């Protein structure tokens, strides 16, 4: 499902932070908005990955992996 929310602007970031009870000083808004954009871009890439054949983490056992001394 594609992300239809617009990219967060400094003003929108401040509003969302205020709604969460986290006042955001004006001098930090642009930096936080940039970080939010970066996080959203990484999450968008992760959402596109197909993990259908990947077993859940609890199914992995490090002790079961064969060691290869030739590496």
Coordinates of C-alpha atoms in Angstrom, one line a residue:
X1 CA 0.0 0.0 0.0
X2 CA 1.6 3.3 -1.0
X3 CA 2.0 6.1 1.5
X4 CA -0.5 8.8 0.6
X5 CA 0.5 11.2 3.4
X6 CA 2.3 14.3 2.3
X7 CA 6.0 14.7 3.3
X8 CA 6.1 16.2 6.8
X9 CA 6.9 19.9 6.8
X10 CA 8.5 21.7 9.8
X11 CA 5.1 23.1 10.7
X12 CA 3.3 19.8 10.4
X13 CA 6.1 18.1 12.4
X14 CA 5.7 20.7 15.2
X15 CA 1.9 20.1 15.2
X16 CA 2.3 16.4 15.4
X17 CA 4.8 16.7 18.2
X18 CA 2.5 19.0 20.1
X19 CA -0.3 16.5 19.8
X20 CA 1.9 13.9 21.2
X21 CA 2.8 16.2 24.2
X22 CA 6.3 16.9 23.0
X23 CA 6.8 20.6 22.4
X24 CA 9.3 21.1 19.6
X25 CA 11.3 24.4 19.7
X26 CA 11.2 26.3 16.4
X27 CA 14.9 25.9 15.8
X28 CA 14.6 22.1 15.8
X29 CA 11.6 21.7 13.6
X30 CA 13.4 21.6 10.2
X31 CA 15.9 19.0 11.5
X32 CA 13.2 16.8 13.0
X33 CA 11.1 17.1 9.8
X34 CA 14.2 16.1 7.7
X35 CA 14.8 13.1 10.0
X36 CA 11.1 12.1 9.7
X37 CA 11.3 12.3 5.9
X38 CA 14.4 10.0 6.0
X39 CA 12.7 7.5 8.3
X40 CA 9.7 7.4 6.1
X41 CA 11.8 6.8 3.0
X42 CA 13.5 3.9 4.7
X43 CA 10.2 2.4 5.9
X44 CA 8.8 2.7 2.4
X45 CA 11.7 0.6 1.0
X46 CA 11.2 -2.0 3.8
X47 CA 7.5 -2.2 3.0
X48 CA 8.3 -3.2 -0.6
X49 CA 10.4 -6.2 0.4
X50 CA 8.8 -9.6 0.2
X51 CA 9.4 -11.6 3.3
X52 CA 7.0 -14.4 2.5
X53 CA 9.6 -17.2 2.6
X54 CA 11.5 -15.8 5.6
X55 CA 10.9 -17.7 8.8
X56 CA 10.2 -15.7 12.0
X57 CA 13.2 -14.8 14.1
X58 CA 12.4 -17.4 16.8
X59 CA 12.9 -20.2 14.2
X60 CA 16.5 -19.2 13.7
X61 CA 19.1 -21.0 15.8
X62 CA 22.7 -19.8 15.5
X63 CA 24.0 -23.1 17.0
X64 CA 22.5 -24.9 13.9
X65 CA 24.6 -23.0 11.4
X66 CA 27.5 -25.1 10.1
X67 CA 30.8 -23.4 10.5
X68 CA 33.2 -23.3 7.5
X69 CA 36.8 -22.8 8.5
X70 CA 37.6 -22.2 4.8
X71 CA 36.1 -18.7 4.9

